[in-house]
Short mmCIF file of C-alpha atoms and ligand atoms in Angstrom, two decimals:
data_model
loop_
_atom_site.label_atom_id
_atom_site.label_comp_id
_atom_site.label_asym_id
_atom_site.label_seq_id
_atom_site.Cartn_x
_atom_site.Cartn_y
_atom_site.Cartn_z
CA UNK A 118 12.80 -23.73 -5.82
CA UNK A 119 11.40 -20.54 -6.91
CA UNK A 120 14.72 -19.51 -7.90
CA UNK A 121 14.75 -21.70 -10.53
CA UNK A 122 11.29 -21.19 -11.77
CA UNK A 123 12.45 -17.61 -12.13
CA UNK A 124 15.49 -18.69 -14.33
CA UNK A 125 13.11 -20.35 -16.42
CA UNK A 126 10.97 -17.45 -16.65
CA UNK A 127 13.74 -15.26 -17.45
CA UNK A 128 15.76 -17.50 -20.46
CA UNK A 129 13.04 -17.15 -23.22
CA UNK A 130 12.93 -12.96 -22.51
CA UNK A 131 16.31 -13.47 -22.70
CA UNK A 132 17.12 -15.17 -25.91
CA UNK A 133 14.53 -13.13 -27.68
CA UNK A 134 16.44 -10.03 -26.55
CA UNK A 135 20.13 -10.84 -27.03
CA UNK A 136 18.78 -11.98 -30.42
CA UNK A 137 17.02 -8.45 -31.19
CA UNK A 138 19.74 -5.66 -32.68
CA UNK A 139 18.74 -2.63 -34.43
CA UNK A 140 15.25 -3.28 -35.19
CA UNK A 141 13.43 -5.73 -33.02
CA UNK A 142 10.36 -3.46 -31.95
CA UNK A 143 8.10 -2.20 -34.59
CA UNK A 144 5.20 0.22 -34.35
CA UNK A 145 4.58 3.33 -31.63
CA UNK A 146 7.47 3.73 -28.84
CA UNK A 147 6.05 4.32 -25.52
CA UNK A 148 6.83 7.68 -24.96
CA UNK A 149 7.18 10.15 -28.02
CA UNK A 150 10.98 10.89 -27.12
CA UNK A 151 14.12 10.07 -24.82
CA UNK A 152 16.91 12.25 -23.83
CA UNK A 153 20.15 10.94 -22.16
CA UNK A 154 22.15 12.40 -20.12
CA UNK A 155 25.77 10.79 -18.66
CA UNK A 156 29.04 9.35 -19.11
CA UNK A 157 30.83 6.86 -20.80
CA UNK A 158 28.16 4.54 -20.24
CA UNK A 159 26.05 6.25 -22.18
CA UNK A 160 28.09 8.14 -24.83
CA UNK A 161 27.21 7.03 -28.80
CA UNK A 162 29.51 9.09 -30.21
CA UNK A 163 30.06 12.57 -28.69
CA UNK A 164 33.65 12.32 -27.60
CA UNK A 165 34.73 11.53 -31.22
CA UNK A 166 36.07 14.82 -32.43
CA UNK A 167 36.84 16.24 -28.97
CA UNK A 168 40.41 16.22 -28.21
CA UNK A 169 40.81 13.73 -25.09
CA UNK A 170 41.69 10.31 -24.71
CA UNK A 171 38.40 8.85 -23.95
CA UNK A 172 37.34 7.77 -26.99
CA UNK A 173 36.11 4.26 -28.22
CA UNK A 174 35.55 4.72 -31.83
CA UNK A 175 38.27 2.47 -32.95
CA UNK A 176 38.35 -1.60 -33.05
CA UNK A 177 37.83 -3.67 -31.34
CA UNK A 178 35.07 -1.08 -29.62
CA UNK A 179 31.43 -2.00 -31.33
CA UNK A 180 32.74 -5.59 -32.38
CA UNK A 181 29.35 -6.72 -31.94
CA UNK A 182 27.36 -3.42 -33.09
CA UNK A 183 25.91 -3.18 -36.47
CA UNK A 184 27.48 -0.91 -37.81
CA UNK A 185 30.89 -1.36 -35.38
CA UNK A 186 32.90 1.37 -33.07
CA UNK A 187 30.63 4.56 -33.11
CA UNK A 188 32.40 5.52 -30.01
CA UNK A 189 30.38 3.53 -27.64
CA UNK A 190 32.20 2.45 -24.76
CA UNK A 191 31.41 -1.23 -25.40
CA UNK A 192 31.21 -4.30 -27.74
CA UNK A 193 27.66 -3.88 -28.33
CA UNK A 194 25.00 -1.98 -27.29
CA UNK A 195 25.02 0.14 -24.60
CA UNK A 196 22.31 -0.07 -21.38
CA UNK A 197 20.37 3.13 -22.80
CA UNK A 198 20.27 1.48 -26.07
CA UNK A 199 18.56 -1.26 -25.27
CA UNK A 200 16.25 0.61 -22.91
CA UNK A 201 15.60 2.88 -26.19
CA UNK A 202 14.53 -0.78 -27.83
CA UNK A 203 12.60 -1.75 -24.84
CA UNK A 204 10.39 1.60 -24.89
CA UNK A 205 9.61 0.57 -29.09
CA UNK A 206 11.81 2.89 -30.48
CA UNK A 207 13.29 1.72 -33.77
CA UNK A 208 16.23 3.58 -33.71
CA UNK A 209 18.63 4.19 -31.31
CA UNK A 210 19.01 7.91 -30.49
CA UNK A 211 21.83 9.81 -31.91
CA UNK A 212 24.46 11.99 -30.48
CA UNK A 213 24.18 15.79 -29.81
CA UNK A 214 27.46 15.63 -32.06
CA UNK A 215 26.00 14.33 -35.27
CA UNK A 216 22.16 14.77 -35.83
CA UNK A 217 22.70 14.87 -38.76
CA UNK A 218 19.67 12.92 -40.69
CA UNK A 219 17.97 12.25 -37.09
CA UNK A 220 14.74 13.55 -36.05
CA UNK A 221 15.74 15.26 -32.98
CA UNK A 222 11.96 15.08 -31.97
CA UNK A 223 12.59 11.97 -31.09
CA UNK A 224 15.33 12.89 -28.90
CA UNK A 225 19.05 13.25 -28.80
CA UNK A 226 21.92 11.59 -26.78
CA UNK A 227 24.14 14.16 -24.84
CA UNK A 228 26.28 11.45 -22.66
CA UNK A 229 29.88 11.90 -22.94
CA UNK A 230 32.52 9.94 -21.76
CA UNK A 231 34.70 10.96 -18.92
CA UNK A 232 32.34 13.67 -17.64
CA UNK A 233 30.82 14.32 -14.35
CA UNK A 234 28.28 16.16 -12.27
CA UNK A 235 31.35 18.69 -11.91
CA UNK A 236 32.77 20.80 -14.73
CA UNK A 237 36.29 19.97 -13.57
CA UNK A 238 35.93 15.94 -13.97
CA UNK A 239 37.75 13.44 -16.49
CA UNK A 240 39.16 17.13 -18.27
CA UNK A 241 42.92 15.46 -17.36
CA UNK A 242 42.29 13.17 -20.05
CA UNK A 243 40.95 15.90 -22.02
CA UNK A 244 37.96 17.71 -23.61
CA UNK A 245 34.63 16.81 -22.38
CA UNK A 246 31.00 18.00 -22.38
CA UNK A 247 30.12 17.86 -17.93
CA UNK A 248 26.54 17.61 -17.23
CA UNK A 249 26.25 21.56 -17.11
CA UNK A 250 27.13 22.00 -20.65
CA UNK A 251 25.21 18.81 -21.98
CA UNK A 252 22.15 21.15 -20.11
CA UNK A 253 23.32 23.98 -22.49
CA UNK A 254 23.73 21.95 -25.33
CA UNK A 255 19.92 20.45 -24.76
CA UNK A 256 18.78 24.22 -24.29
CA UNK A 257 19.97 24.36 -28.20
CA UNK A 258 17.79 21.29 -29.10
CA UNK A 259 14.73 22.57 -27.23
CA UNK A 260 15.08 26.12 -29.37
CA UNK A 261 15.35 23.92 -32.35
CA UNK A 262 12.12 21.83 -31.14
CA UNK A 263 10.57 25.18 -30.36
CA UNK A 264 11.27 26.26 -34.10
CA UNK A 265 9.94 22.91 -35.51
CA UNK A 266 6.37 23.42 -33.25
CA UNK A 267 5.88 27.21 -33.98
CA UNK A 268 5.65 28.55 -30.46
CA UNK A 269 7.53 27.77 -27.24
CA UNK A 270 4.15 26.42 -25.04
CA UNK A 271 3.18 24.03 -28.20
CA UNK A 272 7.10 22.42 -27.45
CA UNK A 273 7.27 22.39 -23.56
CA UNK A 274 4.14 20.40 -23.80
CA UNK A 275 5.76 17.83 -26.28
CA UNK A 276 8.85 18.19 -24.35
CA UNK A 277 6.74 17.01 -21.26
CA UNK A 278 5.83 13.89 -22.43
CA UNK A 279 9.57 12.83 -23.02
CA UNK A 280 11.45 10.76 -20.88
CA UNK A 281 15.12 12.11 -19.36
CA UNK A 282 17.68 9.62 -18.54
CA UNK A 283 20.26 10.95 -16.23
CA UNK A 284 23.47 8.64 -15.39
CA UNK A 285 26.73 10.30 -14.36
CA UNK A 286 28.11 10.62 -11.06
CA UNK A 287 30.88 7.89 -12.08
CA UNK A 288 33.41 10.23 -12.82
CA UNK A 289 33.46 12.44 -10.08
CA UNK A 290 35.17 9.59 -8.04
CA UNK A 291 36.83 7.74 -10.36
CA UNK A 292 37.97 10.90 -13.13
CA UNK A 293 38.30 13.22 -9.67
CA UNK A 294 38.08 12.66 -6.35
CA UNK A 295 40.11 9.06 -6.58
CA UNK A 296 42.74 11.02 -8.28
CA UNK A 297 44.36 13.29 -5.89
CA UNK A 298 47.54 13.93 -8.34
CA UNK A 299 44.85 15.79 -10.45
CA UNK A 300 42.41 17.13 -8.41
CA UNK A 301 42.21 18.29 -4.58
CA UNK A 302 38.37 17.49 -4.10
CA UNK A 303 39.52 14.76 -1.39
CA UNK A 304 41.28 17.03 0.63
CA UNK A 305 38.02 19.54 1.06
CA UNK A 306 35.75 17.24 1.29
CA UNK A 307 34.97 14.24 3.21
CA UNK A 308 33.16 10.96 1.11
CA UNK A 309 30.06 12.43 2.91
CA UNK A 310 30.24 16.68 2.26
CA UNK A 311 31.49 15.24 -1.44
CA UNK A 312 28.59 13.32 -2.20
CA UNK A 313 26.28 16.50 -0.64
CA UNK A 314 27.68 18.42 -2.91
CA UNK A 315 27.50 16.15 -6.20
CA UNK A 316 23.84 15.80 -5.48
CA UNK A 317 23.15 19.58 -4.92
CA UNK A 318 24.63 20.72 -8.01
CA UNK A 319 22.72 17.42 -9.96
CA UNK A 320 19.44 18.81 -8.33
CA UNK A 321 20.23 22.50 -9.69
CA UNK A 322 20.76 20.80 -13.20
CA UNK A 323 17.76 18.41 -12.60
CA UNK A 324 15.48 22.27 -11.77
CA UNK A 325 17.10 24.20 -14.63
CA UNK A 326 15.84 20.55 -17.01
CA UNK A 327 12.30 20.81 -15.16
CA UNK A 328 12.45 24.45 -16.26
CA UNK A 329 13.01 23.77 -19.90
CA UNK A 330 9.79 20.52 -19.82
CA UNK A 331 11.48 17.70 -17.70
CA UNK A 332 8.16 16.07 -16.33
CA UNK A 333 9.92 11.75 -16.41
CA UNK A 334 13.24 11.43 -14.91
CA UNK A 335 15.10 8.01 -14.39
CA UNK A 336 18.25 8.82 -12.40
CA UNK A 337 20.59 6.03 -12.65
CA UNK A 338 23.06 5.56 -9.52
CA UNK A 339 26.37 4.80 -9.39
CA UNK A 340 27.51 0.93 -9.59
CA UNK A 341 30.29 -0.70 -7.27
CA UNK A 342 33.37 1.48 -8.64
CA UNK A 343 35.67 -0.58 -6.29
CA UNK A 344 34.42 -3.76 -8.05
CA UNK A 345 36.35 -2.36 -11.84
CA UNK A 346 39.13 -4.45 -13.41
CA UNK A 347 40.83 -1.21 -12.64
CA UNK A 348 40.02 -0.79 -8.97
CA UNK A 349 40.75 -4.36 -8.48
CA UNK A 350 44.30 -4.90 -10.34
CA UNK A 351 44.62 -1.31 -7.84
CA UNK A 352 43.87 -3.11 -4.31
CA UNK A 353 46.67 -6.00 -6.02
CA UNK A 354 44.78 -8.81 -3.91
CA UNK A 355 41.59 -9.49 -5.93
CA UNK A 356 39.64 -7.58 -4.07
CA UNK A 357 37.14 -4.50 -4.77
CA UNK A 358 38.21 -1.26 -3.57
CA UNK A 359 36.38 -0.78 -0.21
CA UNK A 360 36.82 3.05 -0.39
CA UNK A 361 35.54 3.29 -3.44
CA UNK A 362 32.45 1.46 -3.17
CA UNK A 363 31.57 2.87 -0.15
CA UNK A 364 31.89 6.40 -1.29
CA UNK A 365 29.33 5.11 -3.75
CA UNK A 366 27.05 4.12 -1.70
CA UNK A 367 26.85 7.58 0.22
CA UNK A 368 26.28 8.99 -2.86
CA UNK A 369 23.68 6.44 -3.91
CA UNK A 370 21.64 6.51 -0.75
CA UNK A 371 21.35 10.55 -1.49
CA UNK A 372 20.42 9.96 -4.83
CA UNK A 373 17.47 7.85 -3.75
CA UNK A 374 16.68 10.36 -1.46
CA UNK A 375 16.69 13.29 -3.61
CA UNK A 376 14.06 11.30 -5.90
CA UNK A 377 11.72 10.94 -2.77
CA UNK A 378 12.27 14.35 -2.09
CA UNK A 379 11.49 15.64 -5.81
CA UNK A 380 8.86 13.50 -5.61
CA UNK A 381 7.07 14.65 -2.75
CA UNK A 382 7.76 18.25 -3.48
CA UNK A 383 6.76 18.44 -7.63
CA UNK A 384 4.15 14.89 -7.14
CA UNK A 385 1.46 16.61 -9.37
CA UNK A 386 3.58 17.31 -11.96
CA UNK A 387 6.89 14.95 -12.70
CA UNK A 388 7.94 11.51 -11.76
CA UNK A 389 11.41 10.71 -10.94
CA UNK A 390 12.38 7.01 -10.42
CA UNK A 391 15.91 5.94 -9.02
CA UNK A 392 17.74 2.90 -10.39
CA UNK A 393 19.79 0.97 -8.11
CA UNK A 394 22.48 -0.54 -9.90
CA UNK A 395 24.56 -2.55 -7.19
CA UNK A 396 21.43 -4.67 -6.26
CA UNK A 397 22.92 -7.13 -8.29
CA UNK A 398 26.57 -7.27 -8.27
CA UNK A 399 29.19 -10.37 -7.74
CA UNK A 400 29.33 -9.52 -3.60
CA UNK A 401 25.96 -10.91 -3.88
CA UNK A 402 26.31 -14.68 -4.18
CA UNK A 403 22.82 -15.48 -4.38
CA UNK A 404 22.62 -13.25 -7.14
CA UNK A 405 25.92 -14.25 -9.42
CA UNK A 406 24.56 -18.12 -9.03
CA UNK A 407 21.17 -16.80 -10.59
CA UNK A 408 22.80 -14.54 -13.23
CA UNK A 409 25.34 -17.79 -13.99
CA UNK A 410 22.77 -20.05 -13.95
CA UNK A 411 20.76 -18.16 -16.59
CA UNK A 412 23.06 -16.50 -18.72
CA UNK A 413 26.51 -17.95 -18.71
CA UNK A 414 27.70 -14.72 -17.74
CA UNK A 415 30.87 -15.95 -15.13
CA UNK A 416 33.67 -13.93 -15.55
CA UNK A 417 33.22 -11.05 -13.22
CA UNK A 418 37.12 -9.28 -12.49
CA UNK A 419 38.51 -9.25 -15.60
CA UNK A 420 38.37 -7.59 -18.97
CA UNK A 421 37.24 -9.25 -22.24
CA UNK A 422 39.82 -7.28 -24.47
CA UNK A 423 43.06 -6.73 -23.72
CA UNK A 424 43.97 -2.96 -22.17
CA UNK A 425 46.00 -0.47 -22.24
CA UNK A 426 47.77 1.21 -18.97
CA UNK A 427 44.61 3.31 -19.33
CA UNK A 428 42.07 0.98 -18.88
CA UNK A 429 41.10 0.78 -22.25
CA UNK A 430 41.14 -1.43 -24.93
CA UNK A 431 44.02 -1.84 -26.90
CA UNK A 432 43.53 -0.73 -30.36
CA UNK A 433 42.57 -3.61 -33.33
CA UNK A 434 43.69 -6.61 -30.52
CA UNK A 435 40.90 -9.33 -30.92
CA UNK A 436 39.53 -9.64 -27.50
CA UNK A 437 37.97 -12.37 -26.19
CA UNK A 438 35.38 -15.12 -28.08
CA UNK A 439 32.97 -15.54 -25.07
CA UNK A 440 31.69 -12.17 -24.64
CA UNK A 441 28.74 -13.55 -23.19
CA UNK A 442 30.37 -14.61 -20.58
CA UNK A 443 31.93 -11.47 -18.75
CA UNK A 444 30.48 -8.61 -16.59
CA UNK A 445 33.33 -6.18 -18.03
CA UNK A 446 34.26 -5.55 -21.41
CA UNK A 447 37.11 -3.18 -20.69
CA UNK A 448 39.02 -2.22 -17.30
CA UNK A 449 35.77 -0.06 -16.66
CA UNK A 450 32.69 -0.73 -18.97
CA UNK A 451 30.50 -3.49 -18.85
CA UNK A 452 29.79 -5.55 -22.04
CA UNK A 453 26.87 -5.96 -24.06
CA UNK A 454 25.23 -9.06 -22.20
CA UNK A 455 26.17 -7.20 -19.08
CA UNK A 456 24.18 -4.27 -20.26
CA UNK A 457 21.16 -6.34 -21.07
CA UNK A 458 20.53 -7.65 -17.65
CA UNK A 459 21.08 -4.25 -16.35
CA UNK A 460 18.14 -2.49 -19.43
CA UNK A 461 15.73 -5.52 -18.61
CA UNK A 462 15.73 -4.67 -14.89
CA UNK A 463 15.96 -1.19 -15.14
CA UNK A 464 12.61 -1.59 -17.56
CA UNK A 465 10.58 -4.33 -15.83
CA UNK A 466 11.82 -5.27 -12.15
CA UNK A 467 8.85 -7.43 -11.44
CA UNK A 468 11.20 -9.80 -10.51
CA UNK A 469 13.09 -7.72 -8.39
CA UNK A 470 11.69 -4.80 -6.98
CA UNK A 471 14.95 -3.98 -4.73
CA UNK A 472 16.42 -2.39 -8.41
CA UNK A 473 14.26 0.19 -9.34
CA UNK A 474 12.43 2.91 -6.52
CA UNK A 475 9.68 4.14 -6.55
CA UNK A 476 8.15 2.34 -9.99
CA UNK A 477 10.61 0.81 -13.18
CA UNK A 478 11.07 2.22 -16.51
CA UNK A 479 7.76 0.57 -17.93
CA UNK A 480 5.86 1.89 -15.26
CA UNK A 481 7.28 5.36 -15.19
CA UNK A 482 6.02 5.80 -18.76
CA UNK A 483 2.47 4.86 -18.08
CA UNK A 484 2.27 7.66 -15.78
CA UNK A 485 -0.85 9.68 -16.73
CA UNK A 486 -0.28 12.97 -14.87
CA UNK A 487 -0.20 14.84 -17.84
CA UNK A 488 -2.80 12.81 -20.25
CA UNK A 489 -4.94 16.59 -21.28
CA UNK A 490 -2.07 17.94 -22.33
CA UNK A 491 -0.95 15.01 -24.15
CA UNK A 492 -4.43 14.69 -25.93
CA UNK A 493 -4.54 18.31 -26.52
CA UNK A 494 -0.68 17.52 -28.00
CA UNK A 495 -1.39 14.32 -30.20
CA UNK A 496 -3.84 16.84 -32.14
CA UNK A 497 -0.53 19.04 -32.62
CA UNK A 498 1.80 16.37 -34.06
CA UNK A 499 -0.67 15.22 -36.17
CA UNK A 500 -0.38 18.47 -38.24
CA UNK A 501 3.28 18.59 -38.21
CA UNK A 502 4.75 17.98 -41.47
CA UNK A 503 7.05 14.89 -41.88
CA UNK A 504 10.36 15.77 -39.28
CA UNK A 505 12.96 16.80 -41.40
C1 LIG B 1500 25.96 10.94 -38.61
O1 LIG B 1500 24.73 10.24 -38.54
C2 LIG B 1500 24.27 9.77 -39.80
C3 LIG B 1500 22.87 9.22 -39.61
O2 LIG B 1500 22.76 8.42 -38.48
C4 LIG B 1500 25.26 8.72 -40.31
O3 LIG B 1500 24.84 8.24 -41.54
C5 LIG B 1500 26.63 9.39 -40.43
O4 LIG B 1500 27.57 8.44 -40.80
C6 LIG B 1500 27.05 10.05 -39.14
N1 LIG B 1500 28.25 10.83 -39.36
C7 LIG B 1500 29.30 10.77 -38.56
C8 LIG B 1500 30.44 11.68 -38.89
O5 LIG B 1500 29.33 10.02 -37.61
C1 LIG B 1501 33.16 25.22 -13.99
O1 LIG B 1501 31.97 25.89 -13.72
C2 LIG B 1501 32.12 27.02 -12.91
C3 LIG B 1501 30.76 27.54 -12.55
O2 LIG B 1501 29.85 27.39 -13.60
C4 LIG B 1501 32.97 28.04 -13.63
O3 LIG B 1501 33.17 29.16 -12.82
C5 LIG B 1501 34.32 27.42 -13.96
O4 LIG B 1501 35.11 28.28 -14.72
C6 LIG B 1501 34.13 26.11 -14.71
N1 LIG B 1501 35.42 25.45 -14.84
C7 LIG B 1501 35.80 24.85 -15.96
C8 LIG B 1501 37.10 24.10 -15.88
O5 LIG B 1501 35.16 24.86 -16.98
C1 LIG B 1502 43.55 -6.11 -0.30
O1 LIG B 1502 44.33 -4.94 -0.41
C2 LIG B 1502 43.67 -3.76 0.08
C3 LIG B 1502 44.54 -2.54 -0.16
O2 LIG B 1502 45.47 -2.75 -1.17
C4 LIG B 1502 43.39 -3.94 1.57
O3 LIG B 1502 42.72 -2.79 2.08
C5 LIG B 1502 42.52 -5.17 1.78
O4 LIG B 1502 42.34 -5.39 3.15
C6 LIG B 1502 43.17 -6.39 1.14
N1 LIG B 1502 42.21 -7.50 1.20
C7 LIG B 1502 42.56 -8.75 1.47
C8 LIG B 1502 41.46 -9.76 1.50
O5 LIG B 1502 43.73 -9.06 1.67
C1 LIG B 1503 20.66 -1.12 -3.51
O1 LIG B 1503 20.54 -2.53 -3.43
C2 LIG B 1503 21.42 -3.13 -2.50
C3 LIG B 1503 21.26 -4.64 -2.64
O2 LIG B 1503 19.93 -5.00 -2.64
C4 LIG B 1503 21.07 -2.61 -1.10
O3 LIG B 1503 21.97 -3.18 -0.17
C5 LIG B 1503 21.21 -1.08 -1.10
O4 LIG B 1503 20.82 -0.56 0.17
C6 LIG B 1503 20.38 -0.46 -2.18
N1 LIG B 1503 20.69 0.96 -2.26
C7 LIG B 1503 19.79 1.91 -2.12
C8 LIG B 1503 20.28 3.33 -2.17
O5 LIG B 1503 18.60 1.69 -1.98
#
């Protein structure tokens, strides 16, 4: 069956990838630079001196990360992490919060756990930096950038050939409007007017980072939410959270259609690509025999470490030996081999072209809209000095 020659396909890619940590690509990443923009899915470190609760720089967090927790939300590396390896770079990009010794040329991670589209999100369980402020915190980095090239056209030309990762929306249902003993968004708005309005104020941001050299955008939607540990120990049958996944699916549909629509509107300039991530997913049974069948990966409703009332893991309790073999490494993050599947098919969906729309991650970056500019701009790095 040519489900199984797929499988087959897919195993060596695999192995070769689960096997590759820090340093497995060598020579010229495929774009110049990578800025993320997100949650807790993305977050390497930002939340660690904020005062909130959702933090993850403490065992057993980054059990199976070189250098262990960093405050990524997960036992390895995160999806953006290994997309940063797919794309050739060598090292992973660091936190707005400590750039310290990092070439911020390269780019800089802004993601920060429990934040949302909306300013108000996750802040009951704290401090954190909401998509708005990461914007004003990148606004920083491209001054910075501007320094390092001498003038500000010289920059927005570099910045133009960097890619922009963009994955939050999580938290506004989950750290919001799921939460109606902390915020009142579910009695304004209906699943629909709340989605409207996520993805109007994510297009303002999206404008104000086109403004500042945005020209490759990969906007990541949201996965099943009802489909947690968390949601499901909630429902107290097994099952996913209906309400919850459907209210993501509003939102993901106008996602997808906001990329068609930037698309359309700015097509000579930028490129914006959509990645679907419920196309695979343990509703689809199809699917979970494939993703068994190649990677072991079986456990689908329940955590790998032990958590707290939270949702999180308990601090220094060993969690569980087959990490390979769970979707969830926590009550809401997805482990390491988890993650993997999710990079590879966010980077190359060849073999499944319901994931990413219009093109994938290795396609986006061949894009050649802006290939004068980026001659005219290889002539300009070249005569930098070494990045300090
Ligand atoms: C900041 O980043 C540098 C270089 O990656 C690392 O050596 C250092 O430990 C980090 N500092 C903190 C406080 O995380
Ligand atoms: C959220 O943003 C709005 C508009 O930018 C601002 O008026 C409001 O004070 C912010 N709220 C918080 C909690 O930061
Ligand atoms: C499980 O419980 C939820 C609410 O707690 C309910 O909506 C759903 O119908 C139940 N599902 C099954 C299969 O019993
Ligand atoms: C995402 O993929 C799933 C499964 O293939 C599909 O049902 C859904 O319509 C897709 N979502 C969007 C917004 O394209």
């Amino acid at each position: 069956m040519g489900f199984e020659t797929k499988a087959w396909l897919v195993l060596p890619l695999l192995f070769l990838l689960a096997n590759c940590l820090q340093k497995c690509v060598t020579g010229k990443s495929q774009v110049p630079c990578l800025f993320i923009f997100g949650d807790s899915l993305s977050d390497s470190g930002n939340n660690n001196d904020l005062p909130t609760t959702a933090k993850s720089n403490y065992n057993p967090y980054g059990i199976d990360f070189p250098t262990g927790p960093t405050g990524r939300f997960t036992n390895g590396r995160t999806t953006i992490d290994i997309i940063t390896q797919l794309l050739g770079f060598e090292d992973f990009i660091p936190p707005f919060a400590n750039t310290s010794g990092s070439d911020i040329l390269k780019g800089v991670n802004y993601a920060s756990g429990s934040a949302g589209i909306r300013n108000e999100s996750g802040t009951h369980l704290g401090v954190c930096i909401s998509l708005g402020s990461q914007l004003t915190n990148h606004k920083v980095i491209v001054s910075q950038i501007a320094t390092r090239f001498g003038n500000r056209e010289n920059a927005q030309q570099y910045l133009n050939r960097c890619l922009y990762y963009v994955s939050i929306g999580s938290n506004d249902y989950i750290n919001n409007y799921f939460l109606p003993q902390f915020y009142p968004t579910s009695s304004i708005y209906s699943p629909e007017q709340y989605a409207e309005a996520l993805i109007e104020e994510l297009s303002l941001n999206l404008l104000d980072l086109h403004d500042i050299g945005a020209r490759k955008y990969v906007l990541v939607g949201l996965g099943r939410l009802g489909c947690t540990p968390k949601a499901i120990y909630t429902t107290g049958n097994g099952s996913c959270a209906e309400e919850e996944n459907a209210a993501a699916v509003i939102f993901n549909a106008k996602l997808k259609s906001l990329v068609e629509l930037f698309n359309n509107k700015l097509s000579t300039i930028s490129k914006f690509i959509f990645i679907n991530s419920t196309s695979i997913d343990r509703e689809n049974s199809l699917v979970m025999a494939w993703m068994i069948s190649v990677s072991g990966i079986s456990v689908t409703d329940a955590a790998c470490c032990r958590t707290t009332l939270h949702g999180e893991c308990i601090p220094d309790e060993r969690p569980c030996y087959n990490r390979n073999e769970y979707v969830f490494w926590d009550d809401f993050h997805p482990t390491e081999a988890w993650n993997l599947h999710t990079a590879m098919k966010s980077y190359d969906t060849s073999s499944n072209q319901a994931f990413t729309h219009p093109l994938d991650i290795k396609n986006l970056v061949l894009e050649k809209d802006l290939k004068k500019e980026s001659e005219f701009i290889n002539g300009i790095t070249s005569q930098l000095s070494a990045p300090a």
